[in-house]
CSV table of C-alpha atoms in Angstrom, one decimal:
chain,number,residue,atom,x,y,z
A,1,MET,CA,92.4,88.9,81.8
A,2,GLN,CA,95.5,86.8,82.3
A,3,ALA,CA,96.1,83.2,83.3
A,4,SER,CA,98.6,82.5,86.2
A,5,THR,CA,101.2,81.5,83.5
A,6,GLY,CA,101.1,85.0,82.0
A,7,GLN,CA,99.2,83.8,79.0
A,8,PRO,CA,95.8,85.3,78.0
A,9,MET,CA,93.1,83.3,79.8
A,10,GLU,CA,91.7,82.1,76.4
A,11,LEU,CA,95.1,80.7,75.4
A,12,ALA,CA,95.6,79.0,78.7
A,13,GLN,CA,92.2,77.3,78.4
A,14,ALA,CA,93.1,76.2,74.9
A,15,TYR,CA,96.3,74.5,76.2
A,16,GLN,CA,94.4,72.9,79.0
A,17,HIS,CA,91.9,71.5,76.5
A,18,CYS,CA,94.9,69.9,74.6
A,19,LEU,CA,96.3,68.5,77.9
A,20,ASP,CA,93.0,67.0,78.7
A,21,ILE,CA,92.9,65.3,75.4
A,22,ALA,CA,96.4,64.0,75.9
A,23,ARG,CA,95.6,62.6,79.4
A,24,ASN,CA,92.4,60.9,78.1
A,25,HIS,CA,93.7,59.4,74.8
A,26,TYR,CA,97.4,58.9,75.4
A,27,GLU,CA,98.8,56.0,73.3
A,28,ASN,CA,102.4,56.0,72.0
A,29,PHE,CA,102.9,59.8,71.6
A,30,PRO,CA,104.9,60.9,74.6
A,31,THR,CA,102.4,63.6,75.6
A,32,ALA,CA,101.8,63.2,79.3
A,33,SER,CA,105.2,61.8,80.1
A,34,LYS,CA,106.7,63.2,83.3
A,35,LEU,CA,110.1,62.9,81.7
A,36,LEU,CA,109.3,65.8,79.5
A,37,ARG,CA,110.4,69.3,80.7
A,38,ALA,CA,107.4,70.9,82.3
A,39,ASP,CA,107.6,73.9,80.0
A,40,LEU,CA,107.3,71.7,76.9
A,41,ARG,CA,104.3,69.6,78.0
A,42,PRO,CA,101.7,72.1,76.8
A,43,ALA,CA,103.4,72.3,73.4
A,44,VAL,CA,103.6,68.5,73.0
A,45,ALA,CA,99.9,68.3,74.1
A,46,ALA,CA,98.9,70.8,71.4
A,47,ILE,CA,100.7,68.7,68.7
A,48,TYR,CA,99.2,65.5,70.1
A,49,ALA,CA,95.7,66.9,70.2
A,50,PHE,CA,96.1,68.0,66.5
A,51,ALA,CA,97.2,64.6,65.5
A,52,ARG,CA,94.8,62.7,67.7
A,53,HIS,CA,91.7,64.5,66.2
A,54,ALA,CA,93.0,64.0,62.6
A,55,ASP,CA,93.6,60.3,63.3
A,56,ASP,CA,90.0,60.0,64.7
A,57,LEU,CA,88.7,61.6,61.5
A,58,ALA,CA,90.7,59.1,59.3
A,59,ASP,CA,89.4,56.1,61.4
A,60,GLU,CA,85.8,57.1,61.7
A,61,ASP,CA,84.2,53.8,60.7
A,62,ASP,CA,80.7,55.0,60.1
A,63,ALA,CA,81.8,57.7,57.6
A,64,THR,CA,82.6,57.0,54.0
A,65,PRO,CA,86.2,57.4,52.7
A,66,GLU,CA,85.1,60.4,50.8
A,67,THR,CA,83.7,62.1,53.9
A,68,ARG,CA,86.8,61.3,55.9
A,69,ILE,CA,89.0,62.8,53.3
A,70,LYS,CA,86.9,66.0,53.2
A,71,GLN,CA,87.1,66.2,57.0
A,72,LEU,CA,90.9,65.9,56.8
A,73,ASP,CA,90.9,68.6,54.1
A,74,ALA,CA,89.0,70.9,56.5
A,75,TRP,CA,91.5,70.1,59.3
A,76,GLU,CA,94.3,71.1,56.9
A,77,THR,CA,92.6,74.3,56.1
A,78,LEU,CA,92.7,75.2,59.7
A,79,LEU,CA,96.4,74.3,59.8
A,80,GLU,CA,97.0,76.7,56.9
A,81,ARG,CA,95.3,79.4,58.8
A,82,CYS,CA,97.7,78.7,61.6
A,83,GLU,CA,100.6,79.1,59.2
A,84,ASN,CA,99.2,82.4,58.0
A,85,ASN,CA,98.7,83.8,61.5
A,86,VAL,CA,95.0,84.0,61.0
A,87,SER,CA,93.0,84.0,64.3
A,88,ILE,CA,91.2,80.7,64.9
A,89,ASP,CA,88.4,80.3,67.4
A,90,GLN,CA,89.2,76.6,67.9
A,91,PRO,CA,91.1,75.5,71.1
A,92,ILE,CA,93.4,73.0,69.5
A,93,PHE,CA,94.5,75.4,66.7
A,94,MET,CA,94.7,78.3,69.1
A,95,ALA,CA,97.2,76.3,71.2
A,96,LEU,CA,99.0,74.9,68.1
A,97,ALA,CA,99.4,78.3,66.5
A,98,ASP,CA,101.1,79.6,69.7
A,99,THR,CA,103.3,76.4,69.8
A,100,ILE,CA,104.4,76.8,66.2
A,101,GLN,CA,105.3,80.4,66.7
A,102,LYS,CA,106.9,80.0,70.1
A,103,HIS,CA,109.1,77.0,69.2
A,104,ALA,CA,109.7,77.8,65.5
A,105,LEU,CA,108.2,74.5,64.4
A,106,ASP,CA,108.3,73.4,60.7
A,107,ILE,CA,104.7,73.2,59.8
A,108,GLU,CA,105.6,70.8,57.0
A,109,GLU,CA,105.9,68.1,59.5
A,110,LEU,CA,102.3,68.6,60.7
A,111,ASN,CA,101.3,68.5,57.0
A,112,ASN,CA,103.1,65.2,56.7
A,113,LEU,CA,101.0,63.7,59.4
A,114,LEU,CA,97.8,64.7,57.5
A,115,ILE,CA,99.3,63.0,54.4
A,116,ALA,CA,99.7,59.8,56.4
A,117,PHE,CA,96.1,60.0,57.7
A,118,ARG,CA,94.8,60.4,54.1
A,119,MET,CA,96.9,57.3,53.2
A,120,ASP,CA,95.2,55.4,56.1
A,121,VAL,CA,91.8,56.1,54.5
A,122,THR,CA,92.7,55.0,51.0
A,123,ILE,CA,95.7,52.5,51.2
A,124,HIS,CA,95.6,49.3,53.1
A,125,GLY,CA,98.7,47.6,51.8
A,126,TYR,CA,102.1,48.3,50.2
A,127,ALA,CA,104.0,46.6,47.4
A,128,THR,CA,107.6,47.2,48.7
A,129,LEU,CA,109.5,48.2,51.8
A,130,ASP,CA,110.3,51.5,50.2
A,131,GLU,CA,106.6,52.3,49.8
A,132,LEU,CA,106.0,51.3,53.4
A,133,LEU,CA,108.9,53.6,54.5
A,134,PHE,CA,107.3,56.4,52.5
A,135,TYR,CA,104.3,56.0,54.7
A,136,CYS,CA,106.5,56.0,57.8
A,137,LYS,CA,108.1,59.2,56.6
A,138,HIS,CA,104.8,60.9,57.0
A,139,SER,CA,103.1,58.9,59.8
A,140,ALA,CA,105.9,58.4,62.4
A,141,ASN,CA,109.0,60.4,61.5
A,142,PRO,CA,107.3,63.8,62.0
A,143,VAL,CA,106.7,63.0,65.6
A,144,GLY,CA,110.4,62.5,66.3
A,145,ARG,CA,111.4,65.6,64.3
A,146,LEU,CA,108.9,67.8,66.1
A,147,MET,CA,110.2,66.6,69.5
A,148,LEU,CA,113.7,67.5,68.4
A,149,MET,CA,112.5,70.9,67.2
A,150,LEU,CA,111.0,71.5,70.6
A,151,HIS,CA,114.4,70.8,72.1
A,152,ARG,CA,116.2,73.0,69.6
A,153,ILE,CA,118.0,70.1,68.0
A,154,ASN,CA,118.2,70.2,64.2
A,155,THR,CA,121.5,68.5,63.1
A,156,ALA,CA,121.3,66.2,60.0
A,157,GLU,CA,122.7,63.3,62.0
A,158,ALA,CA,120.1,63.7,64.8
A,159,LEU,CA,117.2,63.9,62.3
A,160,TYR,CA,118.5,60.8,60.5
A,161,CYS,CA,118.7,58.7,63.7
A,162,SER,CA,115.3,60.0,64.8
A,163,ASP,CA,113.8,59.0,61.5
A,164,LYS,CA,115.3,55.5,61.8
A,165,ILE,CA,113.9,55.0,65.3
A,166,CYS,CA,110.4,56.4,64.5
A,167,SER,CA,110.1,54.3,61.3
A,168,ALA,CA,111.2,51.2,63.2
A,169,LEU,CA,108.5,51.9,65.8
A,170,GLN,CA,105.9,52.2,63.2
A,171,LEU,CA,106.9,48.9,61.6
A,172,ILE,CA,106.9,47.2,65.0
A,173,ASN,CA,103.3,48.5,65.5
A,174,PHE,CA,102.4,46.9,62.2
A,175,TRP,CA,103.9,43.5,63.0
A,176,GLN,CA,102.4,43.6,66.5
A,177,ASP,CA,98.9,44.3,65.0
A,178,LEU,CA,98.7,41.6,62.4
A,179,SER,CA,95.8,40.0,64.3
A,180,VAL,CA,94.0,43.3,64.4
A,181,ASP,CA,94.7,44.7,60.9
A,182,LEU,CA,94.1,41.5,58.8
A,183,PRO,CA,90.4,41.2,59.9
A,184,ARG,CA,90.0,44.8,59.0
A,185,GLY,CA,91.2,44.2,55.5
A,186,ARG,CA,94.7,45.7,56.0
A,187,CYS,CA,98.0,43.9,55.3
A,188,TYR,CA,101.2,45.9,55.8
A,189,LEU,CA,103.7,43.2,55.1
A,190,PRO,CA,105.1,44.3,51.7
A,191,GLU,CA,103.8,42.3,48.8
A,192,ALA,CA,107.4,41.8,47.5
A,193,TRP,CA,108.3,40.0,50.7
A,194,LEU,CA,105.2,37.8,50.5
A,195,GLN,CA,105.9,36.9,46.9
A,196,GLU,CA,109.4,35.6,47.9
A,197,ALA,CA,107.5,33.1,50.1
A,198,ASP,CA,105.0,32.4,47.3
A,199,LEU,CA,102.3,34.1,49.2
A,200,THR,CA,100.0,37.1,48.5
A,201,ALA,CA,98.4,39.7,50.8
A,202,GLN,CA,95.0,38.4,49.7
A,203,GLN,CA,95.8,35.0,51.1
A,204,LEU,CA,96.6,36.5,54.5
A,205,LEU,CA,93.4,38.6,54.4
A,206,ASP,CA,91.4,35.5,53.6
A,207,GLY,CA,93.0,33.6,56.5
A,208,ASP,CA,94.4,31.1,54.0
A,209,VAL,CA,98.0,31.0,55.3
A,210,ASP,CA,99.4,28.9,58.1
A,211,ASN,CA,102.1,30.2,60.5
A,212,GLN,CA,104.8,28.0,59.1
A,213,LEU,CA,104.4,29.6,55.6
A,214,LEU,CA,104.4,33.1,57.1
A,215,ARG,CA,107.5,32.5,59.2
A,216,PRO,CA,110.2,33.5,56.6
A,217,VAL,CA,108.3,36.7,55.9
A,218,LEU,CA,108.0,37.6,59.6
A,219,ASP,CA,111.7,36.7,60.1
A,220,LYS,CA,112.6,39.2,57.4
A,221,ALA,CA,110.3,41.9,58.8
A,222,ILE,CA,111.8,41.5,62.3
A,223,ALA,CA,115.4,41.5,61.0
A,224,GLU,CA,114.9,44.6,58.9
A,225,THR,CA,113.1,46.4,61.7
A,226,ARG,CA,115.7,45.5,64.3
A,227,SER,CA,118.5,46.8,62.1
A,228,MET,CA,116.6,50.1,61.5
A,229,LEU,CA,116.0,50.5,65.3
A,230,GLU,CA,119.7,50.0,66.1
A,231,GLU,CA,120.8,52.4,63.4
A,232,GLY,CA,119.0,55.1,65.3
A,233,LEU,CA,120.8,54.4,68.6
A,234,PRO,CA,123.4,57.1,68.3
A,235,LEU,CA,120.6,59.7,68.8
A,236,LEU,CA,120.9,59.1,72.6
A,237,ALA,CA,124.3,60.9,72.7
A,238,MET,CA,122.8,63.9,70.9
A,239,ILE,CA,119.9,64.8,73.2
A,240,PRO,CA,119.4,66.1,76.7
A,241,PHE,CA,119.1,63.7,79.6
A,242,ARG,CA,115.4,63.8,80.3
A,243,LEU,CA,114.6,63.2,76.6
A,244,ARG,CA,117.3,60.6,76.5
A,245,LEU,CA,115.6,58.6,79.2
A,246,GLN,CA,112.4,58.6,77.3
A,247,ILE,CA,114.0,57.6,73.9
A,248,ALA,CA,116.2,54.9,75.6
A,249,ALA,CA,113.0,53.4,77.2
A,250,THR,CA,111.3,53.5,73.7
A,251,ILE,CA,114.3,51.7,72.1
A,252,HIS,CA,114.4,49.0,74.7
A,253,ALA,CA,110.7,48.5,74.5
A,254,GLY,CA,111.0,48.2,70.7
A,255,ARG,CA,113.7,45.5,71.1
A,256,ARG,CA,111.6,43.6,73.6
A,257,MET,CA,108.5,43.8,71.4
A,258,LEU,CA,110.4,42.4,68.4
A,259,ASP,CA,111.5,39.5,70.6
A,260,LYS,CA,107.9,38.9,71.7
A,261,ILE,CA,106.6,39.0,68.1
A,262,ASP,CA,109.4,36.6,67.1
A,263,ASN,CA,108.3,34.1,69.7
A,264,LEU,CA,104.6,34.2,68.9
A,265,GLU,CA,103.2,30.8,67.8
A,266,SER,CA,100.3,32.4,65.9
A,267,PRO,CA,101.2,36.0,65.0
A,268,MET,CA,98.1,36.3,62.8
A,269,LEU,CA,95.9,35.5,65.8
A,270,GLU,CA,97.8,36.9,68.8
A,271,ARG,CA,98.9,40.3,69.8
A,272,SER,CA,101.9,40.9,72.0
A,273,THR,CA,102.0,43.6,74.7
A,274,LEU,CA,104.6,44.5,77.4
A,275,ASN,CA,103.5,44.0,81.0
A,276,LYS,CA,104.7,45.8,84.1
A,277,LYS,CA,107.2,43.1,85.0
A,278,GLU,CA,108.9,43.5,81.6
A,279,TRP,CA,109.0,47.3,81.9
A,280,LYS,CA,110.6,47.0,85.3
A,281,LYS,CA,113.3,44.7,83.9
A,282,MET,CA,114.2,47.4,81.4
A,283,LEU,CA,114.8,50.1,84.1
A,284,LEU,CA,118.5,49.4,84.6
A,285,PRO,CA,119.4,49.0,80.9
A,286,VAL,CA,117.5,52.2,80.2
A,287,LEU,CA,119.3,54.0,82.9
A,288,LYS,CA,122.7,52.7,81.7
A,289,ASP,CA,122.1,53.9,78.2
A,290,SER,CA,120.9,57.2,79.5
A,291,LEU,CA,124.0,57.8,81.7
A,292,PHE,CA,126.4,56.3,79.2
A,293,PRO,CA,124.8,56.8,75.8
A,294,PRO,CA,126.4,54.8,72.9
A,295,LYS,CA,127.9,56.9,70.2
A,296,ALA,CA,128.0,56.5,66.5
A,297,LYS,CA,130.6,54.1,65.1
A,298,HIS,CA,132.8,55.8,62.5
């Protein structure tokens, strides 16, 4: 029995399962975006469903860290079966295996996501920016790389720019979520930056730091992140128009979010978000960068 797409009915249902997950749980991963080519949406949904479930396993609050790690190990075993072309009676991996084969995806990037999820379970702070970027290499950068692979883009320059954008977005998420992470025992501002201001992560976790003392650290975080985001800008000239629109919107949203974080009076107690009015203001700049993408400065 065949689905209308020419796929076996079972495979079509597996992709539909992933698309349903994407529609119901969409966050930052561009799964349901109408800017994506229609033929790529099922593949992106399969990748998202894989990552979404793994993220849920890592964040399962009522499970012990040991249990969560074991569940992630089991998820990795299914991924290995995908790599070895072993039939899997599980819809997410049925769709994912087809996506990997059809689009020649590097399975290492999917493994990197699982490494990041394990880090989420066991590590709640980082000593240096380099350590934090090592986390970004596994948590955020694979998303951009997989998107480029789906579009058959694999130049070293494109991958470099994509990594810069994705790492910057991960850092923005950390700075945006200080008020959420600190009460949960997580401080992602590098300890080395805090020490420069005569602070410690434990002081932040204990709520024993006022906003004026934190200001130099947050200024440094925003400046480093902004520089990283801008370094990835030349990617726009290397990608097709539909994807360019999406990445341009992401970059402009990142810039705006950094501005909003910078203007917070109490970043440890407040969380910034972008409203519809702010998104509308970005429409023309996004369109401009998409029609006339900036190129790398040599």
